[in-house]
Amino acid sequence: MTRILFFGRVSERLGPEGSLDLPTEGLPVGQIRRLLAERDEVAADALLRPDVRACVDLVVVGEDARARPDQEIAFFSIFSGG
């Protein structure tokens, strides 16, 4: 199981982490997001928002970026600052 981290508003809804079985060759981040969102309505509401971004190994990536089981994957809401 690959550990998935959640931060910000996503963490408030889903907790600090989750997991998903990824194939050795990995999957695009967009597909990982959809697989997690399919689990239940709360996950879908938290992950499918337009203000939720993804990181792979601490680098913000787009939906087409491939993530593999040995990488750190995180989803987070955009934070506002002042």
Short mmCIF file of N, CA, C and O in Angstrom, two decimals:
data_model
loop_
_atom_site.label_atom_id
_atom_site.label_comp_id
_atom_site.label_asym_id
_atom_site.label_seq_id
_atom_site.Cartn_x
_atom_site.Cartn_y
_atom_site.Cartn_z
N MET A 1 0.83 -1.19 0.00
CA MET A 1 0.00 0.00 0.00
C MET A 1 0.88 1.25 0.00
O MET A 1 1.82 1.33 0.77
N THR A 2 0.54 2.17 -0.85
CA THR A 2 1.23 3.45 -0.90
C THR A 2 0.56 4.43 0.04
O THR A 2 -0.66 4.58 0.03
N ARG A 3 1.35 5.08 0.86
CA ARG A 3 0.83 6.07 1.80
C ARG A 3 0.57 7.38 1.07
O ARG A 3 1.42 7.87 0.33
N ILE A 4 -0.62 7.94 1.28
CA ILE A 4 -1.01 9.21 0.68
C ILE A 4 -1.23 10.19 1.84
O ILE A 4 -1.97 9.88 2.78
N LEU A 5 -0.62 11.35 1.76
CA LEU A 5 -0.75 12.35 2.82
C LEU A 5 -1.78 13.41 2.41
O LEU A 5 -1.90 13.74 1.24
N PHE A 6 -2.49 13.92 3.41
CA PHE A 6 -3.48 14.98 3.19
C PHE A 6 -3.18 16.15 4.11
O PHE A 6 -2.85 15.96 5.29
N PHE A 7 -3.30 17.37 3.58
CA PHE A 7 -3.02 18.57 4.35
C PHE A 7 -4.13 19.60 4.17
O PHE A 7 -4.89 19.54 3.20
N GLY A 8 -4.21 20.54 5.10
CA GLY A 8 -5.19 21.62 5.00
C GLY A 8 -6.62 21.12 5.09
O GLY A 8 -6.93 20.20 5.85
N ARG A 9 -7.48 21.72 4.31
CA ARG A 9 -8.91 21.37 4.33
C ARG A 9 -9.14 19.90 3.98
O ARG A 9 -10.07 19.27 4.48
N VAL A 10 -8.28 19.33 3.12
CA VAL A 10 -8.42 17.92 2.75
C VAL A 10 -8.21 17.05 3.98
O VAL A 10 -8.96 16.11 4.24
N SER A 11 -7.20 17.39 4.78
CA SER A 11 -6.92 16.65 6.01
C SER A 11 -8.06 16.76 7.01
O SER A 11 -8.38 15.81 7.72
N GLU A 12 -8.67 17.93 7.07
CA GLU A 12 -9.81 18.12 7.98
C GLU A 12 -10.95 17.16 7.65
O GLU A 12 -11.67 16.71 8.53
N ARG A 13 -11.11 16.84 6.38
CA ARG A 13 -12.20 15.96 5.94
C ARG A 13 -11.82 14.48 5.97
O ARG A 13 -12.63 13.63 6.30
N LEU A 14 -10.54 14.17 5.61
CA LEU A 14 -10.15 12.77 5.42
C LEU A 14 -9.15 12.25 6.45
O LEU A 14 -8.82 11.06 6.43
N GLY A 15 -8.65 13.13 7.31
CA GLY A 15 -7.60 12.72 8.23
C GLY A 15 -6.25 12.99 7.60
O GLY A 15 -6.15 13.39 6.45
N PRO A 16 -5.17 12.75 8.35
CA PRO A 16 -3.85 13.12 7.86
C PRO A 16 -3.28 12.21 6.77
O PRO A 16 -2.37 12.60 6.05
N GLU A 17 -3.79 11.00 6.65
CA GLU A 17 -3.26 10.13 5.61
C GLU A 17 -4.22 9.02 5.22
O GLU A 17 -5.16 8.71 5.94
N GLY A 18 -3.96 8.47 4.06
CA GLY A 18 -4.73 7.34 3.55
C GLY A 18 -3.76 6.43 2.82
O GLY A 18 -2.55 6.61 2.88
N SER A 19 -4.29 5.46 2.10
CA SER A 19 -3.42 4.54 1.36
C SER A 19 -4.14 4.05 0.11
O SER A 19 -5.36 4.13 0.00
N LEU A 20 -3.34 3.55 -0.81
CA LEU A 20 -3.86 3.05 -2.07
C LEU A 20 -2.84 2.07 -2.65
O LEU A 20 -1.64 2.32 -2.57
N ASP A 21 -3.30 0.98 -3.22
CA ASP A 21 -2.42 0.05 -3.92
C ASP A 21 -2.12 0.62 -5.30
O ASP A 21 -3.03 0.81 -6.10
N LEU A 22 -0.86 0.92 -5.56
CA LEU A 22 -0.45 1.40 -6.87
C LEU A 22 0.33 0.32 -7.59
O LEU A 22 1.13 -0.40 -6.97
N PRO A 23 0.16 0.20 -8.91
CA PRO A 23 0.98 -0.74 -9.65
C PRO A 23 2.44 -0.26 -9.67
O PRO A 23 2.72 0.93 -9.48
N THR A 24 3.36 -1.15 -9.92
CA THR A 24 4.78 -0.83 -9.92
C THR A 24 5.11 0.33 -10.85
O THR A 24 5.93 1.18 -10.53
N GLU A 25 4.45 0.40 -12.00
CA GLU A 25 4.73 1.46 -12.96
C GLU A 25 4.06 2.78 -12.59
O GLU A 25 4.27 3.81 -13.22
N GLY A 26 3.25 2.77 -11.55
CA GLY A 26 2.60 3.98 -11.07
C GLY A 26 1.35 4.34 -11.85
O GLY A 26 0.93 3.62 -12.76
N LEU A 27 0.78 5.48 -11.49
CA LEU A 27 -0.42 6.00 -12.13
C LEU A 27 -0.32 7.52 -12.19
O LEU A 27 0.34 8.14 -11.37
N PRO A 28 -1.02 8.14 -13.15
CA PRO A 28 -1.08 9.59 -13.16
C PRO A 28 -1.79 10.11 -11.90
O PRO A 28 -2.71 9.46 -11.39
N VAL A 29 -1.36 11.25 -11.42
CA VAL A 29 -1.94 11.84 -10.20
C VAL A 29 -3.45 12.02 -10.35
O VAL A 29 -4.20 11.77 -9.40
N GLY A 30 -3.91 12.43 -11.50
CA GLY A 30 -5.35 12.60 -11.72
C GLY A 30 -6.12 11.30 -11.51
O GLY A 30 -7.21 11.30 -10.94
N GLN A 31 -5.56 10.21 -11.94
CA GLN A 31 -6.20 8.91 -11.75
C GLN A 31 -6.17 8.51 -10.28
O GLN A 31 -7.15 7.96 -9.76
N ILE A 32 -5.07 8.78 -9.59
CA ILE A 32 -4.98 8.50 -8.15
C ILE A 32 -6.05 9.30 -7.42
O ILE A 32 -6.76 8.78 -6.57
N ARG A 33 -6.19 10.57 -7.77
CA ARG A 33 -7.21 11.44 -7.15
C ARG A 33 -8.61 10.84 -7.35
O ARG A 33 -9.40 10.76 -6.43
N ARG A 34 -8.91 10.41 -8.59
CA ARG A 34 -10.24 9.85 -8.87
C ARG A 34 -10.47 8.53 -8.12
O ARG A 34 -11.57 8.29 -7.63
N LEU A 35 -9.45 7.68 -8.05
CA LEU A 35 -9.60 6.42 -7.31
C LEU A 35 -9.89 6.67 -5.84
O LEU A 35 -10.75 6.01 -5.25
N LEU A 36 -9.20 7.63 -5.24
CA LEU A 36 -9.46 7.96 -3.84
C LEU A 36 -10.85 8.58 -3.69
O LEU A 36 -11.56 8.28 -2.72
N ALA A 37 -11.26 9.41 -4.63
CA ALA A 37 -12.56 10.08 -4.56
C ALA A 37 -13.72 9.09 -4.71
O ALA A 37 -14.82 9.33 -4.19
N GLU A 38 -13.49 7.99 -5.40
CA GLU A 38 -14.54 6.98 -5.60
C GLU A 38 -14.90 6.23 -4.32
O GLU A 38 -15.93 5.56 -4.27
N ARG A 39 -14.08 6.36 -3.30
CA ARG A 39 -14.31 5.59 -2.07
C ARG A 39 -15.60 5.99 -1.37
O ARG A 39 -16.32 5.16 -0.85
N ASP A 40 -15.86 7.29 -1.30
CA ASP A 40 -17.10 7.75 -0.67
C ASP A 40 -17.33 9.23 -0.99
O ASP A 40 -16.48 9.89 -1.57
N GLU A 41 -18.49 9.70 -0.60
CA GLU A 41 -18.90 11.08 -0.89
C GLU A 41 -17.99 12.11 -0.21
O GLU A 41 -17.69 13.14 -0.78
N VAL A 42 -17.55 11.84 1.00
CA VAL A 42 -16.67 12.77 1.72
C VAL A 42 -15.34 12.90 0.98
O VAL A 42 -14.82 14.01 0.79
N ALA A 43 -14.78 11.77 0.54
CA ALA A 43 -13.51 11.81 -0.20
C ALA A 43 -13.67 12.57 -1.51
O ALA A 43 -12.82 13.37 -1.88
N ALA A 44 -14.76 12.33 -2.20
CA ALA A 44 -15.00 13.03 -3.46
C ALA A 44 -15.10 14.53 -3.23
O ALA A 44 -14.49 15.33 -3.95
N ASP A 45 -15.86 14.93 -2.21
CA ASP A 45 -16.02 16.36 -1.91
C ASP A 45 -14.68 17.00 -1.54
O ASP A 45 -14.40 18.13 -1.93
N ALA A 46 -13.84 16.29 -0.83
CA ALA A 46 -12.56 16.84 -0.38
C ALA A 46 -11.52 16.90 -1.51
O ALA A 46 -10.76 17.85 -1.60
N LEU A 47 -11.49 15.90 -2.38
CA LEU A 47 -10.41 15.79 -3.36
C LEU A 47 -10.72 16.37 -4.73
O LEU A 47 -9.79 16.72 -5.48
N LEU A 48 -11.98 16.46 -5.09
CA LEU A 48 -12.32 16.90 -6.45
C LEU A 48 -12.56 18.40 -6.56
O LEU A 48 -12.98 18.88 -7.61
N ARG A 49 -12.25 19.13 -5.52
CA ARG A 49 -12.40 20.58 -5.54
C ARG A 49 -11.31 21.19 -6.44
O ARG A 49 -10.20 20.68 -6.49
N PRO A 50 -11.62 22.29 -7.12
CA PRO A 50 -10.61 22.91 -8.00
C PRO A 50 -9.44 23.54 -7.25
O PRO A 50 -8.40 23.81 -7.85
N ASP A 51 -9.58 23.75 -5.94
CA ASP A 51 -8.49 24.38 -5.18
C ASP A 51 -7.59 23.36 -4.48
O ASP A 51 -6.77 23.72 -3.65
N VAL A 52 -7.70 22.09 -4.83
CA VAL A 52 -6.86 21.04 -4.22
C VAL A 52 -5.74 20.69 -5.21
O VAL A 52 -5.99 20.38 -6.37
N ARG A 53 -4.51 20.77 -4.73
CA ARG A 53 -3.33 20.49 -5.53
C ARG A 53 -2.68 19.19 -5.06
O ARG A 53 -3.01 18.67 -4.01
N ALA A 54 -1.74 18.70 -5.86
CA ALA A 54 -1.05 17.46 -5.53
C ALA A 54 0.46 17.68 -5.59
O ALA A 54 0.95 18.50 -6.37
N CYS A 55 1.17 16.94 -4.76
CA CYS A 55 2.64 16.93 -4.76
C CYS A 55 3.10 15.48 -4.88
O CYS A 55 2.48 14.58 -4.33
N VAL A 56 4.19 15.32 -5.58
CA VAL A 56 4.89 14.03 -5.61
C VAL A 56 6.33 14.34 -5.20
O VAL A 56 6.99 15.18 -5.82
N ASP A 57 6.77 13.71 -4.14
CA ASP A 57 8.10 13.96 -3.59
C ASP A 57 8.36 15.45 -3.38
O ASP A 57 9.39 15.99 -3.80
N LEU A 58 7.40 16.12 -2.76
CA LEU A 58 7.49 17.53 -2.36
C LEU A 58 7.50 18.52 -3.52
O LEU A 58 7.83 19.69 -3.34
N VAL A 59 7.14 18.07 -4.72
CA VAL A 59 7.06 18.95 -5.88
C VAL A 59 5.61 19.02 -6.34
O VAL A 59 4.99 17.98 -6.59
N VAL A 60 5.06 20.23 -6.46
CA VAL A 60 3.70 20.39 -6.94
C VAL A 60 3.66 19.93 -8.40
O VAL A 60 4.50 20.34 -9.21
N VAL A 61 2.69 19.07 -8.71
CA VAL A 61 2.61 18.48 -10.05
C VAL A 61 1.21 18.63 -10.62
O VAL A 61 0.24 18.84 -9.89
N GLY A 62 1.12 18.45 -11.91
CA GLY A 62 -0.17 18.45 -12.59
C GLY A 62 -0.81 17.07 -12.57
O GLY A 62 -0.21 16.09 -12.12
N GLU A 63 -1.99 17.00 -13.11
CA GLU A 63 -2.77 15.76 -13.10
C GLU A 63 -2.13 14.64 -13.92
O GLU A 63 -2.37 13.47 -13.67
N ASP A 64 -1.30 14.98 -14.90
CA ASP A 64 -0.69 13.97 -15.76
C ASP A 64 0.62 13.40 -15.20
O ASP A 64 1.15 12.42 -15.74
N ALA A 65 1.14 13.99 -14.14
CA ALA A 65 2.40 13.50 -13.56
C ALA A 65 2.18 12.09 -13.01
O ALA A 65 1.18 11.80 -12.38
N ARG A 66 3.15 11.23 -13.24
CA ARG A 66 3.05 9.84 -12.78
C ARG A 66 3.67 9.71 -11.40
O ARG A 66 4.76 10.20 -11.15
N ALA A 67 2.96 9.04 -10.51
CA ALA A 67 3.45 8.75 -9.16
C ALA A 67 3.58 7.25 -9.01
O ALA A 67 2.69 6.50 -9.43
N ARG A 68 4.68 6.84 -8.41
CA ARG A 68 4.97 5.42 -8.22
C ARG A 68 4.87 5.05 -6.73
O ARG A 68 4.93 5.93 -5.88
N PRO A 69 4.75 3.77 -6.43
CA PRO A 69 4.57 3.34 -5.04
C PRO A 69 5.65 3.80 -4.07
O PRO A 69 5.39 3.99 -2.89
N ASP A 70 6.88 4.02 -4.53
CA ASP A 70 7.96 4.39 -3.63
C ASP A 70 8.08 5.91 -3.44
O ASP A 70 9.01 6.38 -2.80
N GLN A 71 7.13 6.67 -3.98
CA GLN A 71 7.18 8.12 -3.86
C GLN A 71 6.17 8.62 -2.83
O GLN A 71 5.17 7.96 -2.55
N GLU A 72 6.46 9.81 -2.29
CA GLU A 72 5.51 10.44 -1.37
C GLU A 72 4.48 11.20 -2.20
O GLU A 72 4.83 12.02 -3.05
N ILE A 73 3.22 10.93 -1.95
CA ILE A 73 2.12 11.58 -2.66
C ILE A 73 1.29 12.34 -1.64
O ILE A 73 0.95 11.80 -0.58
N ALA A 74 0.99 13.59 -1.93
CA ALA A 74 0.22 14.41 -1.00
C ALA A 74 -0.79 15.25 -1.75
O ALA A 74 -0.55 15.69 -2.87
N PHE A 75 -1.94 15.45 -1.11
CA PHE A 75 -2.97 16.34 -1.63
C PHE A 75 -3.20 17.42 -0.59
O PHE A 75 -3.25 17.13 0.61
N PHE A 76 -3.35 18.66 -1.03
CA PHE A 76 -3.52 19.76 -0.10
C PHE A 76 -4.36 20.86 -0.72
O PHE A 76 -4.37 21.04 -1.94
N SER A 77 -5.07 21.58 0.14
CA SER A 77 -5.84 22.73 -0.33
C SER A 77 -4.91 23.93 -0.39
O SER A 77 -3.92 24.00 0.34
N ILE A 78 -5.22 24.85 -1.25
CA ILE A 78 -4.43 26.07 -1.36
C ILE A 78 -4.61 26.85 -0.08
O ILE A 78 -5.73 27.04 0.41
N PHE A 79 -3.52 27.32 0.49
CA PHE A 79 -3.56 28.07 1.73
C PHE A 79 -3.55 29.56 1.39
O PHE A 79 -2.88 29.99 0.46
N SER A 80 -4.28 30.33 2.18
CA SER A 80 -4.22 31.78 1.99
C SER A 80 -3.32 32.38 3.06
O SER A 80 -3.21 31.83 4.16
N GLY A 81 -2.67 33.42 2.73
CA GLY A 81 -1.77 34.04 3.68
C GLY A 81 -2.05 35.53 3.77
O GLY A 81 -2.79 36.09 2.99
N GLY A 82 -1.42 36.17 4.72
CA GLY A 82 -1.68 37.59 4.86
C GLY A 82 -0.45 38.33 5.27
O GLY A 82 0.60 37.86 5.43
#
